[in-house]
Amino acid sequence: MDGDRPMREFLLLVCLVISTNLRSIAGSVPQAVYYQLESCGKVHLTVSPMQDNYFELNWVVKDCNENNSPDYIIFSNEDPRNREEERSAILKEIRASEHPTGYYKTKFKFREPWLPGNWEYNPNTVNADIGPHCLPFWITSKRNNQTIDTRCLEIQPTWMQDNREYLANQRIGNVFIPGTHNSGSYSGIIAVFEGYVLNQDRDVWNQLVFGNRYLDLRIGHMPDKELYIYHDNVRIGKVEPVLRQIQKFAELAPQEVIIVDIHRFPFPKNFTREMHHKFVGLLQNILGNHIFHSSSYENESGPTFSKIWSTKRSIIISYADSLVINDYQWLWPPIKQFWGNTNQVSELRNYLRSSIYEHVGLRRPLWALMAELTPQTWDVILRKNNLRVLAQKANKEVTKWFRDEWCNRTNIVASDYFLGNDLIRVAIETNKAKGLK
Ligand SMILES: *[C@@H]1O[C@H](CO)[C@@H](O)[C@H](O)[C@H]1NC(C)=O
Ligand SMILES: *[C@@H]1O[C@H](CO)[C@@H](O)[C@H](O)[C@H]1NC(C)=O
Ligand SMILES: *[C@@H]1O[C@H](CO)[C@@H](O)[C@H](O)[C@H]1NC(C)=O
Ligand SMILES: *[C@@H]1O[C@H](CO)[C@@H](O)[C@H](O)[C@H]1NC(C)=O
């Protein structure tokens, strides 16, 4: 069974505080370009999951040799292609050869961004701009003063719509869907064990706007009759605001297929039928107009995107309780999460690789690889290997595994601190390439 056992064993209480909202100014729109993400010198930016939230520079070193290796990696706050006096925008320039793993952590902090294209969360927004949008942070690799690759840190609020010609005939079970693990466990908690409770540092709205399309929620019911997001036994925050963020996003981006996995009901132990009905009522109430109805799959890989789009409803809700599913035709069966429960990167890799073969026996369209490390009992007792530390260890490797090896055999991948990996872009490019065939 999935879950973070040490948490259950050691955590009782947490308290909520408010996160700070420092904003930076966002930049403008790039055109869609088809990228091979995995060749020597290709670049991407990530944000460290550690509390410093420093930018990290990443470039591909695989298959590099003396004839194609980048010599400089440049971090800047303007698109280097748009500027004559390019140097003034440079924040950091490093020699690639001094960092042979293709990774460098800067000392520039990523603050809560101002989301461009009218994508700031606002319940009153009625329109936002389709297409990817750059935040004002760029990474460039150069060789002999020639640019090899340039990319910005981008939001991808409508990547499914943007790539509809590639996706239309693909089935939901055959595409790569990036997502988050314990999606409701974000920000704001300060407690002794906060490092073992928070899996994300961006709210669900940001998760969706950046391009995640799978959300993993765990629900609890309090004696005060309110429904909450839980992380094991730990109460995180109310469910309703999270559902409202999903609802607003679906309204502004109606062609984005979002999988909401109601994965567990950790509290109370006896999560009664009444509680289920109350929660399903809330789902229906807030998300109802957007929920995709499909009582049977016409195909073991699920419906095609064009089928889903034709209904004008694009939220798929999977529900972990099979009795409840019988009562509501529109709930999809539970999604199998392949969860390695290890704090070792090499074990995670082996586990995920074997899971890719194992899933074939499931006979369900959707399945999820949980691409994160989990603190073990002694990590919690000794206060080492918290979720941020583990995400820092895992995320770089996770990007490489999926980008370089497993992308074509992957359905859902859920990660912790998603800004620390490049899975969203890997998913987009993989699905485009598949759609070309
Ligand atoms: C590198 O290229 C830029 C413009 O592309 C030019 O201004 C600069 O002088 C070049 N530097 C060297 C060392 O060649
Ligand atoms: C669970 O709760 C229901 C309703 O409150 C109650 O009837 C039932 O006995 C409880 N089951 C257990 C195992 O506690
Ligand atoms: C399901 O769809 C796939 C790909 O679109 C196709 O190859 C397969 O034959 C379909 N299966 C059935 C039972 O129709
Ligand atoms: C994935 O499939 C595409 C063709 O659709 C191919 O070009 C690419 O090399 C494959 N990637 C991997 C990592 O197998």
Coordinates of C-alpha atoms in Angstrom, one line a residue, residues 55 94 348 390 424:
F55 CA 18.1 28.4 -9.9
I94 CA 30.3 29.5 -16.2
L348 CA 14.4 4.0 -7.3
L390 CA 15.5 13.7 -1.3
I424 CA 6.9 18.6 -18.3

